[in-house]
mmCIF file of C-alpha atoms in Angstrom:
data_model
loop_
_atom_site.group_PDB
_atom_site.id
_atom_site.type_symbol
_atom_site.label_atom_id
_atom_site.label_comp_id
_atom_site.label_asym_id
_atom_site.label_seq_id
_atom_site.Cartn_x
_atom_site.Cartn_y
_atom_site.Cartn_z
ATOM 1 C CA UNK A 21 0.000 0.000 0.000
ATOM 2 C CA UNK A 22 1.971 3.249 -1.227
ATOM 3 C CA UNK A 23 0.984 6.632 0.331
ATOM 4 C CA UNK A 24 -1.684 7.230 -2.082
ATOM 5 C CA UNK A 25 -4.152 4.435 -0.849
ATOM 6 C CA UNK A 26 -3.795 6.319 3.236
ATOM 7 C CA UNK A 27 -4.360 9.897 0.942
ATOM 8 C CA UNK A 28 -7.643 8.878 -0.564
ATOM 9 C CA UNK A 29 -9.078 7.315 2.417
ATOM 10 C CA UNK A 30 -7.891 10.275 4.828
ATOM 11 C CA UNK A 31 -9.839 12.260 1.787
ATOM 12 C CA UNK A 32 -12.980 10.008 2.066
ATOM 13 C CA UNK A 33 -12.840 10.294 5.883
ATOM 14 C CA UNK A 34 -12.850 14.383 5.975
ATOM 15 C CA UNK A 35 -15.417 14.560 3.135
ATOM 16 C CA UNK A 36 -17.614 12.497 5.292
ATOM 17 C CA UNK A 37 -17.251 14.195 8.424
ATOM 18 C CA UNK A 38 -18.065 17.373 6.450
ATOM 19 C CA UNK A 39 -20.774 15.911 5.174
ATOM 20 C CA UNK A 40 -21.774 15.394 8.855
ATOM 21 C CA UNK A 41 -21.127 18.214 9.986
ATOM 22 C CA UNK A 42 -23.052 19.904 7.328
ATOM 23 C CA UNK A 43 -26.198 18.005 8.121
ATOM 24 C CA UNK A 44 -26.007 19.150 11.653
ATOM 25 C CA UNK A 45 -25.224 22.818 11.056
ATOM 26 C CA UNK A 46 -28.792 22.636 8.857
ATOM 27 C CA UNK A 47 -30.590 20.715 11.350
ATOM 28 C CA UNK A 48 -29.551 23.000 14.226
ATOM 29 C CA UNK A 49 -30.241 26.257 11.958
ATOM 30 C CA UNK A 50 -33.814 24.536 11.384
ATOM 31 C CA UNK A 51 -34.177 24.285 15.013
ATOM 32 C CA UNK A 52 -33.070 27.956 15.624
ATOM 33 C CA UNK A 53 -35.713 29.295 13.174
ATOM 34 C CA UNK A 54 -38.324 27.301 14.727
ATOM 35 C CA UNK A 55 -37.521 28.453 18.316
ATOM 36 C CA UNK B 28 -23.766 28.485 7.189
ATOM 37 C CA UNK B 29 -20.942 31.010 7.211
ATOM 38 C CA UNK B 30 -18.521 31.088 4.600
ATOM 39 C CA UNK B 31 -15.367 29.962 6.693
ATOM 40 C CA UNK B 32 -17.349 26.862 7.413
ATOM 41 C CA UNK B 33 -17.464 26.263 3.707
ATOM 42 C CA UNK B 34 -13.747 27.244 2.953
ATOM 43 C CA UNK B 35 -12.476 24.135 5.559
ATOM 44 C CA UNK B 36 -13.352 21.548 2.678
ATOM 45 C CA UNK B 37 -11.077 22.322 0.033
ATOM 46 C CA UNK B 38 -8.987 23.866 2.902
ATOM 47 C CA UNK B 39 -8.148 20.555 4.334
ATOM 48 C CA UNK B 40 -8.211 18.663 1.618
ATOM 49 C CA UNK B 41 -5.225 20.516 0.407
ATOM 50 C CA UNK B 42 -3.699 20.194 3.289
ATOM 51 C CA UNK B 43 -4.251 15.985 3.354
ATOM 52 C CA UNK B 44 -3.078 16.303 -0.399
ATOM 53 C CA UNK B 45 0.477 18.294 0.615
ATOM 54 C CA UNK B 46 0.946 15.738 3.889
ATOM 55 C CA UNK B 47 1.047 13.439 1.447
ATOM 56 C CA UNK B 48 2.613 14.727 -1.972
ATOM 57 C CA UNK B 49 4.248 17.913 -1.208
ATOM 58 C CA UNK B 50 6.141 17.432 2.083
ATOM 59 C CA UNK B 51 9.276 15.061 1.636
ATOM 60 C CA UNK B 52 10.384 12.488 3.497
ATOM 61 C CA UNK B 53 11.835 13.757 6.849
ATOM 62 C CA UNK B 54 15.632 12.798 7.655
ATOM 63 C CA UNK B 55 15.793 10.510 10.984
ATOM 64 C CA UNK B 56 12.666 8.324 10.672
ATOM 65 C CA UNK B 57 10.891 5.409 9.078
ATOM 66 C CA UNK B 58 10.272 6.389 5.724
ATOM 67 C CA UNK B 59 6.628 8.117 5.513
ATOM 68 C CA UNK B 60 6.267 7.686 9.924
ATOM 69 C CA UNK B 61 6.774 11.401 10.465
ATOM 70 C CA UNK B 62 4.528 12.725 8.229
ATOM 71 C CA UNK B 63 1.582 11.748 11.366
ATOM 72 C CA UNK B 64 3.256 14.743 12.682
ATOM 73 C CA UNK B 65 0.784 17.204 10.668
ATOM 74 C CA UNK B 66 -2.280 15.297 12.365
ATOM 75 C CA UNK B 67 -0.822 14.637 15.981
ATOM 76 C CA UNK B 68 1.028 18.364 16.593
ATOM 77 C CA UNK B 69 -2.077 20.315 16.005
ATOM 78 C CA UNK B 70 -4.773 18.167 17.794
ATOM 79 C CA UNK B 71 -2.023 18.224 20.858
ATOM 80 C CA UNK B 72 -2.092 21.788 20.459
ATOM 81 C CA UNK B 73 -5.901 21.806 20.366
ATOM 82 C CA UNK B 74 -6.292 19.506 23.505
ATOM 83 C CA UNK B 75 -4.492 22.109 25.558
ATOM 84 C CA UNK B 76 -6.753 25.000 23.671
ATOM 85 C CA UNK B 77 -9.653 23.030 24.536
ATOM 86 C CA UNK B 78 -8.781 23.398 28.655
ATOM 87 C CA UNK B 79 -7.592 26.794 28.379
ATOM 88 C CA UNK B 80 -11.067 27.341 26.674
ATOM 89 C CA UNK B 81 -12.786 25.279 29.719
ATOM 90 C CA UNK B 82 -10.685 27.365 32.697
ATOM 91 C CA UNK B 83 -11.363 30.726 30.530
ATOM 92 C CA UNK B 84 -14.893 29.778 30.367
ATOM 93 C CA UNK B 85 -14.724 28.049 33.958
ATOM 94 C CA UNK B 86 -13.443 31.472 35.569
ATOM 95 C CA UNK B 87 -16.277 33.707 33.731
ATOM 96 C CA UNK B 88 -18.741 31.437 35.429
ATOM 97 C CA UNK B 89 -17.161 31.870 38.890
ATOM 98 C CA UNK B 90 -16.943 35.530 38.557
ATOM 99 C CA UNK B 91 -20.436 36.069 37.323
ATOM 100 C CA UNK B 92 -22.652 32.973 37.226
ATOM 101 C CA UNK B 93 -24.484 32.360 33.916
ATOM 102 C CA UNK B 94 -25.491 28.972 31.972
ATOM 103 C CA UNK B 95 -24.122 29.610 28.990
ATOM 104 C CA UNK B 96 -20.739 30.135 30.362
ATOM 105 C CA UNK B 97 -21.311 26.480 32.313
ATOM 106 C CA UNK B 98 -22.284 25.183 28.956
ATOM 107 C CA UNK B 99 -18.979 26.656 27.254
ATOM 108 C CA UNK B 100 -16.527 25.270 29.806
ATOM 109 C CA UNK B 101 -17.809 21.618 29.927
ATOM 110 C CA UNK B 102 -17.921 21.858 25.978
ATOM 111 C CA UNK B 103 -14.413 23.333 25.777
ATOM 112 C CA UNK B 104 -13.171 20.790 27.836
ATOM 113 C CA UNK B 105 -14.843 17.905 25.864
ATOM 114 C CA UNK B 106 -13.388 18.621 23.012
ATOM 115 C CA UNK B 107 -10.309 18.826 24.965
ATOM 116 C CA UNK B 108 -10.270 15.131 26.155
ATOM 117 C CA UNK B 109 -11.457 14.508 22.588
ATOM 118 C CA UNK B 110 -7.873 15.884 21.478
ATOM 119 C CA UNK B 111 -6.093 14.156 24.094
ATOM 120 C CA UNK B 112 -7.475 11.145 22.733
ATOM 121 C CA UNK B 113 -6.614 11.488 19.120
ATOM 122 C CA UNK B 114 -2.982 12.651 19.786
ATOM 123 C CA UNK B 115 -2.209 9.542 22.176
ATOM 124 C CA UNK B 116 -4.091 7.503 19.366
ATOM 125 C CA UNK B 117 -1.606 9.036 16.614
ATOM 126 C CA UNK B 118 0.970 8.907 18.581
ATOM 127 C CA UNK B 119 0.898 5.356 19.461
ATOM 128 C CA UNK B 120 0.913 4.590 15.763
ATOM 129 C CA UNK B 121 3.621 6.577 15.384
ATOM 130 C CA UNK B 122 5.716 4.599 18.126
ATOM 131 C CA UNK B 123 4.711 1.102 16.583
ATOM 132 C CA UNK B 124 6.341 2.499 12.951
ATOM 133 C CA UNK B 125 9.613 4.287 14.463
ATOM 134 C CA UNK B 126 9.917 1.801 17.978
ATOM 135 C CA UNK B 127 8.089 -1.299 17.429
ATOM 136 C CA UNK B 128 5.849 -0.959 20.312
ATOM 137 C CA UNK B 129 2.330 0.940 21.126
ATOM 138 C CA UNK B 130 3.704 1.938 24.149
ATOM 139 C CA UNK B 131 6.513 2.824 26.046
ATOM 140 C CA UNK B 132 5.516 4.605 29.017
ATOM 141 C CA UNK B 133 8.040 7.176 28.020
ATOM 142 C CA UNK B 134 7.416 10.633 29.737
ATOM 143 C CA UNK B 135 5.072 11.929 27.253
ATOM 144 C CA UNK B 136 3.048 9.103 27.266
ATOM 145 C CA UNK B 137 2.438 8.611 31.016
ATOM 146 C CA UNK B 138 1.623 12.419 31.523
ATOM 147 C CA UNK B 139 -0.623 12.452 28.791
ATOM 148 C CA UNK B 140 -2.717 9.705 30.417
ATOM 149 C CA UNK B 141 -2.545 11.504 33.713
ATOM 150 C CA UNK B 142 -4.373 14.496 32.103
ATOM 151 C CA UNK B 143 -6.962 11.999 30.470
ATOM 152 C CA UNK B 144 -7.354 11.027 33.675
ATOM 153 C CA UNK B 145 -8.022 14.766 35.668
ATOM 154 C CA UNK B 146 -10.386 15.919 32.768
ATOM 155 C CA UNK B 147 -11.976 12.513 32.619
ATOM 156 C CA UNK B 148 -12.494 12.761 37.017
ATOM 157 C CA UNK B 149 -14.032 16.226 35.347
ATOM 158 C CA UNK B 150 -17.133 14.432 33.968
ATOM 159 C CA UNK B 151 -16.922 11.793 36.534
ATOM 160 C CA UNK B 152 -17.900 15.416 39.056
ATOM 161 C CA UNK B 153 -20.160 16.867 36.587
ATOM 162 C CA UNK B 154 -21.797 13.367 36.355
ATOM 163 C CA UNK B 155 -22.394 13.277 39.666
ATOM 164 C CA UNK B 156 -24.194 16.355 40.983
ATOM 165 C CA UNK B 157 -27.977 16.569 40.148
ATOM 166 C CA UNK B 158 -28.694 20.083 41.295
ATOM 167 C CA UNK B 159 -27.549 22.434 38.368
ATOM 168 C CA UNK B 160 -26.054 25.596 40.027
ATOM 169 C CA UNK B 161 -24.044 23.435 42.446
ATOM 170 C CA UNK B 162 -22.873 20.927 39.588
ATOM 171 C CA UNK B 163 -21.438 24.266 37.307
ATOM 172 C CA UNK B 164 -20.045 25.959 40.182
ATOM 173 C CA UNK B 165 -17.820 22.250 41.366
ATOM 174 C CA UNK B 166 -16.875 21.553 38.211
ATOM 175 C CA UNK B 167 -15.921 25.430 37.077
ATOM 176 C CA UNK B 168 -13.761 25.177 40.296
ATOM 177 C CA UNK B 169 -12.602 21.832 39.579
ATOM 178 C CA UNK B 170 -11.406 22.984 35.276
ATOM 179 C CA UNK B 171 -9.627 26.259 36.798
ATOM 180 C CA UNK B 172 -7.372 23.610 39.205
ATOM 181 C CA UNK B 173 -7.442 20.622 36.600
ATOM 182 C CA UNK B 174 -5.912 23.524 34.021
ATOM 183 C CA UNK B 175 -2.620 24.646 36.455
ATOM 184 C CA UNK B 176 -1.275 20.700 35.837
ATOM 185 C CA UNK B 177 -1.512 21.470 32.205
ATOM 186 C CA UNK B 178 1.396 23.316 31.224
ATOM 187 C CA UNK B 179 3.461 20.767 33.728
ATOM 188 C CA UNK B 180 2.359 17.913 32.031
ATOM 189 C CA UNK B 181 2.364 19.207 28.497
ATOM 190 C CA UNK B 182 5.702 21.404 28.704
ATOM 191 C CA UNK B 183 7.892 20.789 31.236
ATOM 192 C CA UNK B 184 8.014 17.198 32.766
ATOM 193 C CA UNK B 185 8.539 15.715 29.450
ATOM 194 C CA UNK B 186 11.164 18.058 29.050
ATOM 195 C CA UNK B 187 12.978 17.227 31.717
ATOM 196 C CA UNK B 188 16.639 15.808 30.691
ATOM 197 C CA UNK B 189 16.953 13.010 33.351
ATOM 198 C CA UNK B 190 14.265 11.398 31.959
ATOM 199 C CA UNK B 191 15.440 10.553 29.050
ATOM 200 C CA UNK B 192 12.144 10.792 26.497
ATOM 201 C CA UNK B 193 12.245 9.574 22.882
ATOM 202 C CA UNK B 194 9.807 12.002 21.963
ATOM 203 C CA UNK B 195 11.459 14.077 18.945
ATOM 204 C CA UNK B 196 12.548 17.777 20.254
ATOM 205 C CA UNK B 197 10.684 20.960 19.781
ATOM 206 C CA UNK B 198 10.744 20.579 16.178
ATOM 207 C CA UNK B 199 7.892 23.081 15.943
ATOM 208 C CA UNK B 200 9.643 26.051 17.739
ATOM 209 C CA UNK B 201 13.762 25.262 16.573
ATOM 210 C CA UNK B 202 14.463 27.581 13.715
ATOM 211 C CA UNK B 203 16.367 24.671 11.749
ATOM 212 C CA UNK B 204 14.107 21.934 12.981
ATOM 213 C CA UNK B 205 12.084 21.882 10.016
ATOM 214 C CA UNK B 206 12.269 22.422 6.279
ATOM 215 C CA UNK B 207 9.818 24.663 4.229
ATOM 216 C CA UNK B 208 7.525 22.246 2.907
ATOM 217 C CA UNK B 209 6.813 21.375 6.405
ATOM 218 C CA UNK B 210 6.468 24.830 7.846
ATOM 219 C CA UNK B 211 3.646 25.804 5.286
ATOM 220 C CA UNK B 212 1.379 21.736 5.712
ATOM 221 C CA UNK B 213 1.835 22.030 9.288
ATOM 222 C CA UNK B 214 0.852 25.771 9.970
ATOM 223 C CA UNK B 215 -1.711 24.898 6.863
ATOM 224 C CA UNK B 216 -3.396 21.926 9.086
ATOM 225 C CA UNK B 217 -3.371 24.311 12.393
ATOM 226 C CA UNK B 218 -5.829 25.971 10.756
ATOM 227 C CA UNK B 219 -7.491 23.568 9.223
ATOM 228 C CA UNK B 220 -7.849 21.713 12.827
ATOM 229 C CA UNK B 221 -8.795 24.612 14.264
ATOM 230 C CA UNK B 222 -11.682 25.354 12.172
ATOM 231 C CA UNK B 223 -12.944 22.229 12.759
ATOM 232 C CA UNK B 224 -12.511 22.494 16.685
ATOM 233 C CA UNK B 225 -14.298 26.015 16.536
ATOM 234 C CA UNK B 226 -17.190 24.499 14.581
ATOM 235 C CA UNK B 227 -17.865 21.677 16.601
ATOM 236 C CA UNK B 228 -17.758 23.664 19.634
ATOM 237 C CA UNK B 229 -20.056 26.086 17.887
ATOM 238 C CA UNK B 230 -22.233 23.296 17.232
ATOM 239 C CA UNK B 231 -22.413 21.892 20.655
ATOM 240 C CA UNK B 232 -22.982 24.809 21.975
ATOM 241 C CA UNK B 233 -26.137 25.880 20.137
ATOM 242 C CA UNK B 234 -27.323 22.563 20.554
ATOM 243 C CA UNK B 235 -26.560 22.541 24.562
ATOM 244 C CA UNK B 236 -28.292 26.156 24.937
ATOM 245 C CA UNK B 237 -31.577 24.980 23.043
ATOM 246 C CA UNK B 238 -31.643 21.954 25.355
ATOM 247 C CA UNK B 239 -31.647 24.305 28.109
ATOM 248 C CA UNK B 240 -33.828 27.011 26.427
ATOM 249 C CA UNK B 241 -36.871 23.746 26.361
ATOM 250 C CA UNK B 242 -36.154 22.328 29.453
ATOM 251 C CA UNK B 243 -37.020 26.253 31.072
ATOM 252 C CA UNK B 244 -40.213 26.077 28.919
ATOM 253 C CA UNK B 245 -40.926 23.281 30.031
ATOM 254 C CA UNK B 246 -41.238 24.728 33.759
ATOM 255 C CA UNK B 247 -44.537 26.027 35.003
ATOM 256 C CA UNK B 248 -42.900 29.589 35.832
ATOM 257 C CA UNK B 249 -39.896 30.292 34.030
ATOM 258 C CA UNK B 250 -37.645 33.001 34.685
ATOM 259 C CA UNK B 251 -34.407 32.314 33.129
ATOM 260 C CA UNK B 252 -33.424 34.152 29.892
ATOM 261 C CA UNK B 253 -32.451 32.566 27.080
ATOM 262 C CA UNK B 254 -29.124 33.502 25.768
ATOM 263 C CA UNK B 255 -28.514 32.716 21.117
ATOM 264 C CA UNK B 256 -25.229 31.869 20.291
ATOM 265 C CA UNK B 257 -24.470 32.877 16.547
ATOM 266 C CA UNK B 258 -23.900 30.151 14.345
#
């Protein structure tokens, strides 16, 4: 496994805990608005 | 969502793109072991952020009591422990690639488990008293004492001579410690890391103070106010 394989899977790890992160940013601003 | 929130995804994935194709291979180590360094050097400089933000916090509350503040320490020092965590994690992998073991007990490693241990007796306190006001007022005492240990056990014991650590010297703060390439990746992922810290924190926080904002309208006669963070 050369240092590309650990690159694209520390890539697919941040881009999914953005992803998370974005959902929860929305869901708490949707929470906000409703309070 | 604000723009800098945005700006962290191509952000850090430049950064994970230069840890792994524009910084060389560093002189004295297992080929490809030090680059862990641009992960494990700013989330250990993040866990001490974290309980400087929980004393800072911790001290507001003892000087003029208010939720929010209460909220903002035991956050702070969350993602504190969180830190901790990750950097022994990283830098146990680090030790199997350069010294063939997990674990050493060398100096950094033992006092880094002692200050899991003090901000994990933290919770352990905050678990363990019911009655709000008294819980944030033990525990904002309890983060302002917790925090004095932390620049012993982060900066000085390990540096002690006579102890003989194998943890590589102040590479971060030596003027010929590190090359270019790592200067701008590892000042790069500071701020990457720290973006992330500030939004999680901003997250929890919101989150913690609406919890609190329905649990006061859920009482017959409320009286508290209700403080909005910004997201």
């Amino acid at each position: 496994m050369g240092f590309d394989f650990f690159m694209w899977v520390t890539l697919v790890i941040w881009a999914g805990l953005f992803l998370y992160l974005f959902r929860v940013e929305a869901k708490v601003s949707q929470l906000e608005k409703r309070q | 969502m604000r723009p800098w929130k945005w700006l962290l995804l191509p952000w850090l994935s430049l950064v994970i793109v230069g840890v792994f194709r524009y910084a060389r291979e560093a002189q004295g180590f297992i080929p490809g072991a030090a680059r862990i360094m641009f992960f494990h050097i700013p989330q250990a400089m993040l866990c001490t952020v974290g309980f400087l933000m929980s004393m800072i916090f911790a001290w507001r509350y003892l000087l003029k009591p208010n939720a929010v503040d209460d909220i903002k320490s035991a956050t702070a020092a969350e993602l504190g422990l969180l830190c901790c965590i990750l950097t022994t994690i990283s830098g146990s992998l680090f030790a199997k690639v350069q010294w063939q073991s997990y674990w050493n007990w060398d100096p950094r490693e033992t006092t880094i488990v002692i200050l899991m241990l003090i901000y994990a007796a933290y919770f352990a306190l905050r678990a363990s008293v019911e009655d709000p006001d008294r819980r944030a007022r033990l525990a904002a005492t309890y983060s302002l004492f917790a925090f004095v240990t932390v620049p012993f056990l982060v900066f000085v014991i390990p540096r002690i001579p006579a102890l003989n650590s194998f943890h590589p010297k102040a590479v971060l703060w030596s003027s010929d410690g590190m090359s270019r390439d790592y200067k701008i990746v590892l000042y790069s992922a500071f701020l990457g890391f720290g973006g992330i810290f500030a939004w999680l924190f901003n997250l929890a926080v919101r989150v913690r103070v609406m919890e609190q904002a329905h649990e006061f309208e859920q009482l017959p006669a409320s009286s508290g106010s209700v403080v909005k963070v910004r997201g």
